[in-house]
Coordinates of N, CA, C and O in Angstrom, one line a residue:
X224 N -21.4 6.1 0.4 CA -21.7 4.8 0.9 C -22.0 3.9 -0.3 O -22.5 4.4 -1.3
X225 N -21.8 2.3 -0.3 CA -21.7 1.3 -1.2 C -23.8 1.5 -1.1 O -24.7 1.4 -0.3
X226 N -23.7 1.7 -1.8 CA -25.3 1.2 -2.3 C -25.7 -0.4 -2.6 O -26.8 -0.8 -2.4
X227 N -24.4 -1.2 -3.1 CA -24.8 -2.7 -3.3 C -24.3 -3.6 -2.4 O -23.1 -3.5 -2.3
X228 N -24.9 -4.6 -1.7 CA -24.3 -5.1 -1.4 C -23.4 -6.7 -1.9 O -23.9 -7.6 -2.6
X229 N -22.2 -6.7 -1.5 CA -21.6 -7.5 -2.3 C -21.0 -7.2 -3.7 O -20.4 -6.2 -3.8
X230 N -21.1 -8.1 -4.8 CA -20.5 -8.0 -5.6 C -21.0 -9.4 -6.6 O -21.2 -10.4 -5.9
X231 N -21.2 -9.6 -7.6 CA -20.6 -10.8 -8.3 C -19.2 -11.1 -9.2 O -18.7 -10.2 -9.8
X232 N -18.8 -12.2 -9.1 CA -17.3 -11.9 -9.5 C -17.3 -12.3 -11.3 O -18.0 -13.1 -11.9
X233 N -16.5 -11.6 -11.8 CA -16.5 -11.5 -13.4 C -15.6 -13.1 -13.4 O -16.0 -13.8 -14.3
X234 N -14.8 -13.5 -12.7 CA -13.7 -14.3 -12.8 C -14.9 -16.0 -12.4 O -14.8 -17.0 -13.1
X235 N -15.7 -15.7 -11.6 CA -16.2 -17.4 -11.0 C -17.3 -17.2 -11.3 O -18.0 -18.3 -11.3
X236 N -17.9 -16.1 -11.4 CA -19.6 -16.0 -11.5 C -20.2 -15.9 -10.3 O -21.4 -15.7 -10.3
X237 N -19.6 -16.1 -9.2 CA -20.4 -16.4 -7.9 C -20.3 -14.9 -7.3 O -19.4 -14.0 -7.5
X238 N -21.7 -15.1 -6.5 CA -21.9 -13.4 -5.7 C -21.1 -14.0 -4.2 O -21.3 -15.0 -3.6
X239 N -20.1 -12.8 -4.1 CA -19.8 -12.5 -2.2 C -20.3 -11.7 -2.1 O -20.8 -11.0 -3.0
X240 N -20.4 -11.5 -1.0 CA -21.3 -10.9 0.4 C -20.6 -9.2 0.3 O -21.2 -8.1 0.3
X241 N -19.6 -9.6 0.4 CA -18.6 -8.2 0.6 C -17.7 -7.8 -0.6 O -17.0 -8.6 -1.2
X242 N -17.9 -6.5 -0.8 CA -17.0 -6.0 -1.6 C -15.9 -5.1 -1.0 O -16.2 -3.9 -0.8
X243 N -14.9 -5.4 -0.8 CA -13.9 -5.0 0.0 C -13.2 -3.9 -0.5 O -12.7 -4.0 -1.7
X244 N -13.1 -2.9 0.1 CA -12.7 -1.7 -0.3 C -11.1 -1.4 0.3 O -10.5 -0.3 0.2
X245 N -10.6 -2.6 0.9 CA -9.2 -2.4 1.3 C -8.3 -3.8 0.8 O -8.8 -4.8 0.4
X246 N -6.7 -3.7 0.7 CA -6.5 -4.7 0.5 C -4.5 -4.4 1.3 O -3.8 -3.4 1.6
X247 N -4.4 -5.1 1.3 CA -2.8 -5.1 2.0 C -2.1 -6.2 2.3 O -2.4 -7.2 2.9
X248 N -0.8 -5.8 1.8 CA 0.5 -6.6 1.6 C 0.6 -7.2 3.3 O 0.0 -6.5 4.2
X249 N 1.0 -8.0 3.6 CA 1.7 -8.2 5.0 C 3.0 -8.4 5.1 O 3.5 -8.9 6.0
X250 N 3.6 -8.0 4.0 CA 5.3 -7.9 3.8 C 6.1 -7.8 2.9 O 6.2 -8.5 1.9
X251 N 7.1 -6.4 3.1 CA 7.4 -6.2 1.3 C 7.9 -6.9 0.9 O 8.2 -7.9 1.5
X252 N 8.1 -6.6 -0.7 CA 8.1 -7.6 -1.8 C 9.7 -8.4 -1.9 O 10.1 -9.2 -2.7
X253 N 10.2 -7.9 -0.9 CA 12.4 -8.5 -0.7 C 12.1 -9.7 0.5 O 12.5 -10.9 0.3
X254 N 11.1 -9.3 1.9 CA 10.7 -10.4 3.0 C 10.9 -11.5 2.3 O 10.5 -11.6 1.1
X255 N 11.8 -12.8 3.0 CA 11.4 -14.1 2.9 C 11.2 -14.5 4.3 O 11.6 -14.0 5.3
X256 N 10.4 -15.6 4.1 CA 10.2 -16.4 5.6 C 11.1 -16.6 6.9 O 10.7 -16.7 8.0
X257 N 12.5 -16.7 6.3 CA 14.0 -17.6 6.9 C 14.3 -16.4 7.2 O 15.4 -16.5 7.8
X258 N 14.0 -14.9 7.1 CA 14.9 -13.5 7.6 C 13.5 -13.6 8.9 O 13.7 -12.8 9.9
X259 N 12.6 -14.2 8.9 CA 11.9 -14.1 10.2 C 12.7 -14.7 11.6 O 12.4 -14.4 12.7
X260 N 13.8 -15.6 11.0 CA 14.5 -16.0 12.9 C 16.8 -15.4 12.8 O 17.9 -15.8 13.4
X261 N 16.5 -14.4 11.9 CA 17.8 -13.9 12.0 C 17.4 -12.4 12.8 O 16.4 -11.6 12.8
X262 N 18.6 -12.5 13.6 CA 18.7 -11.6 14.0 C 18.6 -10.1 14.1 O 18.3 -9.3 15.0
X263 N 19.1 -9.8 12.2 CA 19.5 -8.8 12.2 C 17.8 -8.7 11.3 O 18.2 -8.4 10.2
X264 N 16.9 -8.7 11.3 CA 16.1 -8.7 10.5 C 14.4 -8.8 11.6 O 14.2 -9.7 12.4
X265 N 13.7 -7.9 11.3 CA 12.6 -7.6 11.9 C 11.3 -7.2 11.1 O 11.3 -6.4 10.2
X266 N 9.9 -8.1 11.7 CA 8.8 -7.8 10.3 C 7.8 -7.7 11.8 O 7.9 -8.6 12.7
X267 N 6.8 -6.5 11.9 CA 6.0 -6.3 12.6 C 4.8 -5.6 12.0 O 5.0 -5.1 10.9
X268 N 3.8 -5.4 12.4 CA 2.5 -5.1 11.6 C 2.8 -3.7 10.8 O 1.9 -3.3 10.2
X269 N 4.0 -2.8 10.8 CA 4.3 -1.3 10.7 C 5.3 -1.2 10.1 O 5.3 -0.5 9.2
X270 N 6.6 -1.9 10.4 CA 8.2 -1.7 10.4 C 8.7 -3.2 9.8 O 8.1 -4.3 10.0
X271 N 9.5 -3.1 9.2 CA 10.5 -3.7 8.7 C 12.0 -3.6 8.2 O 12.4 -2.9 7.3
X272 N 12.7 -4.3 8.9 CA 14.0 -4.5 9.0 C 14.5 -5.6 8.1 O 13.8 -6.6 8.2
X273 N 15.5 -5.7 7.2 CA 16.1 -6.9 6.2 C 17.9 -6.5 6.5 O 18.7 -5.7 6.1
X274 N 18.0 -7.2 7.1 CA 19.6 -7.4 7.6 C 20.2 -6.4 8.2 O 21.5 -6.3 8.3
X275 N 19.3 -5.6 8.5 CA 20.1 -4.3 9.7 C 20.6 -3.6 8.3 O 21.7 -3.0 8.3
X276 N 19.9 -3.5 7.3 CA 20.0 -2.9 5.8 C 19.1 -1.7 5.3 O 19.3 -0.6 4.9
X277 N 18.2 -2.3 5.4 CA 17.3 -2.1 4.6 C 16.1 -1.7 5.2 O 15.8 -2.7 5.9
X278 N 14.8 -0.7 5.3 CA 14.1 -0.2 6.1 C 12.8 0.0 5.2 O 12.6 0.4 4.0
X279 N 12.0 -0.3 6.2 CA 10.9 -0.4 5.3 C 9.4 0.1 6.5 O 9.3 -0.4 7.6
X280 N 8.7 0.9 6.2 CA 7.1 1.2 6.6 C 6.3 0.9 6.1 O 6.5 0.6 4.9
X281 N 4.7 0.7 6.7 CA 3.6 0.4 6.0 C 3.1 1.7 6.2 O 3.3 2.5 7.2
X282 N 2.3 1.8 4.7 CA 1.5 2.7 5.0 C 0.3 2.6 3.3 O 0.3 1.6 2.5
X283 N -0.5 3.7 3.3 CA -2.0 3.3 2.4 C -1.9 4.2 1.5 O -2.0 5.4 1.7
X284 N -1.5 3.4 0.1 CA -2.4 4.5 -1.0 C -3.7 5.0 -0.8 O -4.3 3.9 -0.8
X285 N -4.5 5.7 -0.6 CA -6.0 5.9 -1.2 C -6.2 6.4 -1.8 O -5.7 7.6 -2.0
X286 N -7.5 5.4 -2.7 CA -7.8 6.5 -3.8 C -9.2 6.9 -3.8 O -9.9 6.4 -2.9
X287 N -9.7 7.6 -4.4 CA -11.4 7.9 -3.9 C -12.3 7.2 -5.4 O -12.3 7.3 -6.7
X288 N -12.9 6.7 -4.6 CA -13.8 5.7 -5.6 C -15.1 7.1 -5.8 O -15.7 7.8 -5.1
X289 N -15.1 7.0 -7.2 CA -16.0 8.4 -8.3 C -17.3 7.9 -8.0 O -17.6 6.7 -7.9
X290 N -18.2 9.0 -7.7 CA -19.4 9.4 -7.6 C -20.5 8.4 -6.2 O -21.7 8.0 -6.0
X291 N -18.6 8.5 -5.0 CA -19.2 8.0 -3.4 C -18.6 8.6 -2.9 O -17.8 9.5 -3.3
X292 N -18.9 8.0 -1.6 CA -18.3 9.0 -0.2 C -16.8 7.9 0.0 O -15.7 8.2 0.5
X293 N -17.0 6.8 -0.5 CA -16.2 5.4 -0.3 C -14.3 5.9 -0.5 O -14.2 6.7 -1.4
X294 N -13.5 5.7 -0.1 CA -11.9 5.6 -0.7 C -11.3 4.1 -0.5 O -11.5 3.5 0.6
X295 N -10.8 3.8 -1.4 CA -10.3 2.5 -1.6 C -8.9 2.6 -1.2 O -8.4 3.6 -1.4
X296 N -8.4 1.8 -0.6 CA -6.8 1.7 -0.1 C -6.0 0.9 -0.3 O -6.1 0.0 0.6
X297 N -5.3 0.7 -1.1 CA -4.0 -0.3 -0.6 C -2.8 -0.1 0.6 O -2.0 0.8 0.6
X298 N -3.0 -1.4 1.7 CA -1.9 -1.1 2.4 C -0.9 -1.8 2.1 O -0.8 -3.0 2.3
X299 N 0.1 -0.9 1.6 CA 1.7 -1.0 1.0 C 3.2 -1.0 1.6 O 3.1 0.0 2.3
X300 N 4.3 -1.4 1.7 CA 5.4 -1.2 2.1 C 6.3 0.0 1.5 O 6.2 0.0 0.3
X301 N 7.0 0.7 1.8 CA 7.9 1.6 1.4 C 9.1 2.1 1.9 O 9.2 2.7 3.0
X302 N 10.2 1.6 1.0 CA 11.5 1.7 1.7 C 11.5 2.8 2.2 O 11.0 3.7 1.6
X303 N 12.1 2.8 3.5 CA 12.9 4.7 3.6 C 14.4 4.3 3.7 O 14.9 3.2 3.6
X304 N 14.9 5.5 3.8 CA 16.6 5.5 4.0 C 16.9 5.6 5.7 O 16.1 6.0 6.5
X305 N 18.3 5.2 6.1 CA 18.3 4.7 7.3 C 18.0 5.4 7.9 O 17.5 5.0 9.0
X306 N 17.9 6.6 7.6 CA 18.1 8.0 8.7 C 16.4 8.2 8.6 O 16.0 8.3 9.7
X307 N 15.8 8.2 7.9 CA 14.3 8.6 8.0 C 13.5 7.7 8.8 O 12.6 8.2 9.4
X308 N 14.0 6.2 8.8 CA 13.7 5.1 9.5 C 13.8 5.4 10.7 O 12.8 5.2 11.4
X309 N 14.6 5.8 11.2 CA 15.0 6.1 12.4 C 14.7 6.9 12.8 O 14.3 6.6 14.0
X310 N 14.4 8.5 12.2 CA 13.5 9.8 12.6 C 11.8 8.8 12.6 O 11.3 8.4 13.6
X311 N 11.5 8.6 11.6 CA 9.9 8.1 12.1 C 10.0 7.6 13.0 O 9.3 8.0 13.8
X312 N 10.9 6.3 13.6 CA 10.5 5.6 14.7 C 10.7 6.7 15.9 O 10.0 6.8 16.8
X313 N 11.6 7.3 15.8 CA 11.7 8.1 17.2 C 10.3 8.8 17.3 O 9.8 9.3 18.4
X314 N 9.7 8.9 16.2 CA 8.6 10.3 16.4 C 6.9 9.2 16.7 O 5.8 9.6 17.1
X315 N 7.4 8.0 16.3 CA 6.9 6.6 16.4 C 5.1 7.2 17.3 O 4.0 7.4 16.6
X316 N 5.2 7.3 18.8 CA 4.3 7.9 19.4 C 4.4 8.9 20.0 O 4.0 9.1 21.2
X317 N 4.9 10.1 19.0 CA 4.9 11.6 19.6 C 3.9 12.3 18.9 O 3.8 12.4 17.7
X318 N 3.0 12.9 19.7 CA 1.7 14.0 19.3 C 2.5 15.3 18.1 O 3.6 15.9 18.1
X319 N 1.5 15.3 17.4 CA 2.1 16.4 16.7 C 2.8 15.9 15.0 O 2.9 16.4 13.8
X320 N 3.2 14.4 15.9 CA 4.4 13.9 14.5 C 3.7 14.0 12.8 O 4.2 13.7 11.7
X321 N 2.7 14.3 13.2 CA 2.1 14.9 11.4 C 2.6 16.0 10.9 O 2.5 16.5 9.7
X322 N 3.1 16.6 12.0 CA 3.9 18.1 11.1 C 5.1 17.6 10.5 O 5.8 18.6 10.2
X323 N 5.5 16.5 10.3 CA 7.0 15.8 9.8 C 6.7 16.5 8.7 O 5.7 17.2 8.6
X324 N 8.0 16.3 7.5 CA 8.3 16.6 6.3 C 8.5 15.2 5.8 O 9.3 14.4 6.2
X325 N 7.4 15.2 4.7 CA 7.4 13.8 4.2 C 9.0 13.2 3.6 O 9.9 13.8 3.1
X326 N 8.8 11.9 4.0 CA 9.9 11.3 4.2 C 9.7 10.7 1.8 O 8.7 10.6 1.2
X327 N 10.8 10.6 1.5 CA 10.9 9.7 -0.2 C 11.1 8.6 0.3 O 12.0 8.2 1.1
X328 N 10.3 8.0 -0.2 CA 10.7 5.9 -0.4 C 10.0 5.5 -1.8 O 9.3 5.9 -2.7
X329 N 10.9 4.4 -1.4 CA 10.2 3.8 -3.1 C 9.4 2.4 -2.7 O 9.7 1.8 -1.7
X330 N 8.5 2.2 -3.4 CA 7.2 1.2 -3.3 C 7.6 0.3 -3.6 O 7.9 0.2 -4.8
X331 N 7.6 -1.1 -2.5 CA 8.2 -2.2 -2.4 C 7.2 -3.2 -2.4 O 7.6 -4.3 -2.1
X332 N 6.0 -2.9 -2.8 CA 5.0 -4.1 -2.8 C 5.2 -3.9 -4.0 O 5.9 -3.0 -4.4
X333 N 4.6 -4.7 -4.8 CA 3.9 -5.3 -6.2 C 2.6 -5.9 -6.4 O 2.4 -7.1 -6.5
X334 N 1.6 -4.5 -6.5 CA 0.0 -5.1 -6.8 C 0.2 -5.8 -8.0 O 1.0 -5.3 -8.9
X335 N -0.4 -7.1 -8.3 CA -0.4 -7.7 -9.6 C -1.7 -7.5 -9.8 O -2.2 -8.4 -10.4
X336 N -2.9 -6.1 -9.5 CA -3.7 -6.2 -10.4 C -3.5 -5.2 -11.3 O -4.5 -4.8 -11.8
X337 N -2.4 -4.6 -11.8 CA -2.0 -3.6 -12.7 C -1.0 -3.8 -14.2 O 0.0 -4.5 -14.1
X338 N -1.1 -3.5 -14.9 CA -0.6 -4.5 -16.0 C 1.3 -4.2 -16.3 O 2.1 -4.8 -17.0
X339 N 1.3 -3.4 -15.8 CA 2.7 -3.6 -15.0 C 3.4 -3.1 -13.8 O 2.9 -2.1 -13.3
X340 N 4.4 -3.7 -13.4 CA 5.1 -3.5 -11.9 C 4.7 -2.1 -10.7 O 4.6 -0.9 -10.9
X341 N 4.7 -2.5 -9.9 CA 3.9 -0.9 -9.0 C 6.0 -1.2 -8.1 O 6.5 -0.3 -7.4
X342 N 6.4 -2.2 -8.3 CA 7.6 -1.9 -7.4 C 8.5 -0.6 -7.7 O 8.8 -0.1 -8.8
X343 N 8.6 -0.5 -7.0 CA 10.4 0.9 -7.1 C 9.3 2.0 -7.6 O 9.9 3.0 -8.0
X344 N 8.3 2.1 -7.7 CA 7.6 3.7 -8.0 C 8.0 4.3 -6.6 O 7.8 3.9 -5.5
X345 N 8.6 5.8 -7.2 CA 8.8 6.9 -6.6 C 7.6 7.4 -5.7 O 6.6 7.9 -6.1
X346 N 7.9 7.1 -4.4 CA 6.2 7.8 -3.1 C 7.1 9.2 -2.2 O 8.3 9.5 -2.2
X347 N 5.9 9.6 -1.4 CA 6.4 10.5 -0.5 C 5.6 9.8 0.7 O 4.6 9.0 0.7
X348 N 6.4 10.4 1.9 CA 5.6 9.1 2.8 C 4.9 10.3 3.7 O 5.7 11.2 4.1
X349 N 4.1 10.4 4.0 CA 3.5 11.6 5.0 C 3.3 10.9 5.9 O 3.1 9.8 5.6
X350 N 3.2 11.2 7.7 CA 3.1 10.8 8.7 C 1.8 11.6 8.7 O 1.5 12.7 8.1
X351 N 1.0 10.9 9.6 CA -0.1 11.0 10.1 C -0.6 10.7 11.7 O -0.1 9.8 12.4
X352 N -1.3 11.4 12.0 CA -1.5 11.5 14.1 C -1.5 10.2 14.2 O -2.1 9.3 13.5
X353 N -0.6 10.0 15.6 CA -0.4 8.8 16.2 C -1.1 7.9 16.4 O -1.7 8.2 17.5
X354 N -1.4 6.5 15.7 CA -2.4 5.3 15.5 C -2.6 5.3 14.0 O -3.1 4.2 13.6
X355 N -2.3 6.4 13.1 CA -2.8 6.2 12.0 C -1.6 6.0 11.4 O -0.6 6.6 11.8
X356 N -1.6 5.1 10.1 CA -0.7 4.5 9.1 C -0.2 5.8 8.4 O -0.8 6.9 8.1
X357 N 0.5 5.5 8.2 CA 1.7 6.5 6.7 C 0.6 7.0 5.5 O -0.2 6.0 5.3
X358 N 0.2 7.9 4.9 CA -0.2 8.0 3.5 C 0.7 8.2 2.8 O 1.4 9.1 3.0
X359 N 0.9 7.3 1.3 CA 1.6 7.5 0.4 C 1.3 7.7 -0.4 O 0.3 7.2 -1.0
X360 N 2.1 8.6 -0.8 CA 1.8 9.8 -2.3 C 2.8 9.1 -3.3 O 4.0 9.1 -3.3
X361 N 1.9 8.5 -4.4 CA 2.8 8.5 -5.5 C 3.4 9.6 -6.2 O 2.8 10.7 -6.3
X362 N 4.8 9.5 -6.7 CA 5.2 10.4 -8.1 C 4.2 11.0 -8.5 O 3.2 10.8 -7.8
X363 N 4.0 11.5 -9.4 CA 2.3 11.9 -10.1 C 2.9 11.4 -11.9 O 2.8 12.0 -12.9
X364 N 3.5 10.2 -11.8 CA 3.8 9.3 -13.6 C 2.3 9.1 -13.9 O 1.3 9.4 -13.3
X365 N 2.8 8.2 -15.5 CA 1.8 7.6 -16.3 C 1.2 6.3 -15.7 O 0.2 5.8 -16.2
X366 N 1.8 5.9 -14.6 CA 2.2 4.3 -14.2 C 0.3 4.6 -13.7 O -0.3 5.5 -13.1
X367 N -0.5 3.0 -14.3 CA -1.7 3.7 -13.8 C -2.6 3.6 -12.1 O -3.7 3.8 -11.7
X368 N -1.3 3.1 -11.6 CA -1.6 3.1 -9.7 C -1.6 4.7 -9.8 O -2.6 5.2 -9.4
X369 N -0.7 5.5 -10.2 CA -0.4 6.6 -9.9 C -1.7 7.6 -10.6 O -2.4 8.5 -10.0
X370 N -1.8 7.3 -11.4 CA -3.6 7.9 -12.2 C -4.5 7.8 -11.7 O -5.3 8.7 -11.5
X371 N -4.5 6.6 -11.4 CA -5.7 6.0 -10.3 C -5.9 6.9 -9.1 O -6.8 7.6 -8.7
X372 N -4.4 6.7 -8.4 CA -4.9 8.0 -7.2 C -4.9 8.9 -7.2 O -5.1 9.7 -6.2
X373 N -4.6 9.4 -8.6 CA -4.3 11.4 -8.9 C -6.4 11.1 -9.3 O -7.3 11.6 -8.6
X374 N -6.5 10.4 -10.3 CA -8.0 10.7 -10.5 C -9.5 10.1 -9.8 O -10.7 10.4 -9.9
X375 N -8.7 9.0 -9.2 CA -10.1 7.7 -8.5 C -10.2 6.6 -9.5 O -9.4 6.2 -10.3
X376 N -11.1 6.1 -9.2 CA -12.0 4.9 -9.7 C -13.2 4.6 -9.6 O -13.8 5.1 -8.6
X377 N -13.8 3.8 -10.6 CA -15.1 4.1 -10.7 C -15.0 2.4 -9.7 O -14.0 1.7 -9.6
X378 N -16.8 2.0 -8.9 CA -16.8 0.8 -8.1 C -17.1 -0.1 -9.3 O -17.7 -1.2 -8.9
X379 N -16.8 0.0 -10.8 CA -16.7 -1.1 -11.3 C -15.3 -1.2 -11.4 O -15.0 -2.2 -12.0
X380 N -14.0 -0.6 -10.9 CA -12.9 -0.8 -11.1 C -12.5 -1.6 -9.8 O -11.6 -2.4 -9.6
X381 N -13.4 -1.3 -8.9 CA -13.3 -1.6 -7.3 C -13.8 -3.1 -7.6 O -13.0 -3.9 -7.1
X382 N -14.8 -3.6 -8.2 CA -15.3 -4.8 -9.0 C -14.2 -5.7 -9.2 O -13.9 -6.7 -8.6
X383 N -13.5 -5.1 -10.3 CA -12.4 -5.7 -11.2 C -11.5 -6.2 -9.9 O -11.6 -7.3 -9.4
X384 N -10.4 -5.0 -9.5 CA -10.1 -5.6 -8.5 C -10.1 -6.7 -7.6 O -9.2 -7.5 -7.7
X385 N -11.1 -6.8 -6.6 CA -11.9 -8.0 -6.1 C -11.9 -8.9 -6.5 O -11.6 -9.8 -5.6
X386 N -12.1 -9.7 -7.9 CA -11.9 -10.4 -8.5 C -10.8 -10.5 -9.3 O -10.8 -11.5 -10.0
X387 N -10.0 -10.0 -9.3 CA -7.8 -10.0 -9.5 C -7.5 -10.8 -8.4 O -7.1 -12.0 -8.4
X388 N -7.9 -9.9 -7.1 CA -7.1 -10.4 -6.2 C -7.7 -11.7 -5.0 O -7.2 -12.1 -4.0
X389 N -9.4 -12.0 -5.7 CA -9.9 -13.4 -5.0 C -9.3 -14.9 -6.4 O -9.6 -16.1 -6.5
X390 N -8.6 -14.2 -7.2 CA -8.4 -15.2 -8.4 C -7.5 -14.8 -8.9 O -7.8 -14.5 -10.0
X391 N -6.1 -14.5 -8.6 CA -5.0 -14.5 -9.1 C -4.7 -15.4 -10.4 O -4.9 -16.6 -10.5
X392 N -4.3 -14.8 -11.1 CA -3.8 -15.3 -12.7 C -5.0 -15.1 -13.4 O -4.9 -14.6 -14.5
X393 N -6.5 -15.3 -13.0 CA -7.5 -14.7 -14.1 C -7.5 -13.3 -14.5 O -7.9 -13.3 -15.7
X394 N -7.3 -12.3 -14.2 CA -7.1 -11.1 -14.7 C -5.7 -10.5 -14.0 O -4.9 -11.0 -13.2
X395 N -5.7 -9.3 -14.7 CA -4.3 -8.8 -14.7 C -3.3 -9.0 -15.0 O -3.4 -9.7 -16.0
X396 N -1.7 -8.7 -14.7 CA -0.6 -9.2 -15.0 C -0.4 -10.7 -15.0 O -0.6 -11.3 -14.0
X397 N -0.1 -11.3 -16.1 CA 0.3 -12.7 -16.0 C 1.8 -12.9 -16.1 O 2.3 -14.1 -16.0

């Protein structure tokens, strides 16, 4: 459990209330606005469709924040291929569907608090009992999203963060 409450931010100086231990995309990183009234193209809190092409899930890196009970998550997009798309949704609300064999996609968001690109990293997508999101397993690379969840993070990195992503362009990738 967070022992502090809140945070002060390195980027404005000012204390929030909350230090948020989640953060997520609401649409991979290809989504534009104008594929929201075509036809062939569908964006819902889980699933996404880009021209009757291209297939995409949400689902959560986690990583475990060092010396708590706490795990930090990103919720992320990840392409699958047609046919996997299609096996998940069928298995969509079937009991059991955690015994799947993880599905490969490649990681279609882009956290900019990393000092380079988290897109097209190699994941495995594991299904999880019905109501619960995807866990994705990075490759096990140098890339340091992938470090991060092979080793954790300490809640001064959970810090850092928070302030990346309440002040975009002050830290991180520019």
């Amino acid at each position: 459990m967070t022992t502090e409450p809140g945070f002060t931010c390195t980027c404005c100086g000012a204390h929030h209330a909350e230090l948020p231990l989640h953060y997520a995309a609401e649409a991979p990183a290809v989504w534009e606005p104008a594929f929201a009234d075509a036809d062939d193209c569908l964006l819902s809190a889980d699933q996404c469709v880009v021209h009757g092409q291209h297939y995409f899930v949400k689902g959560l890196i986690e990583i475990p924040v060092l010396g708590s009970d706490e795990t930090f998550s990103w919720g992320v997009w990840v392409s699958l291929s047609a046919e996997n798309f299609a096996r998940a949704a069928d298995r969509w609300n079937t009991p059991g569907r955690e015994a799947e064999t993880p599905y490969f996609g490649w990681l279609t968001t882009d956290l900019l608090t990393y000092p380079v690109t988290t897109l097209n990293l190699k994941t495995h997508v594991h299904t999880r009992p019905v109501g619960r999101r995807f866990s994705i397993e990075l490759e096990p690379t140098a890339h340091p999203l992938a470090v991060e969840q092979r080793t954790g993070i300490t809640m001064d990195r959970v810090r850092e963060i928070a302030a990346t992503v309440l002040h975009p362009g002050g830290e991180g990738r520019q």
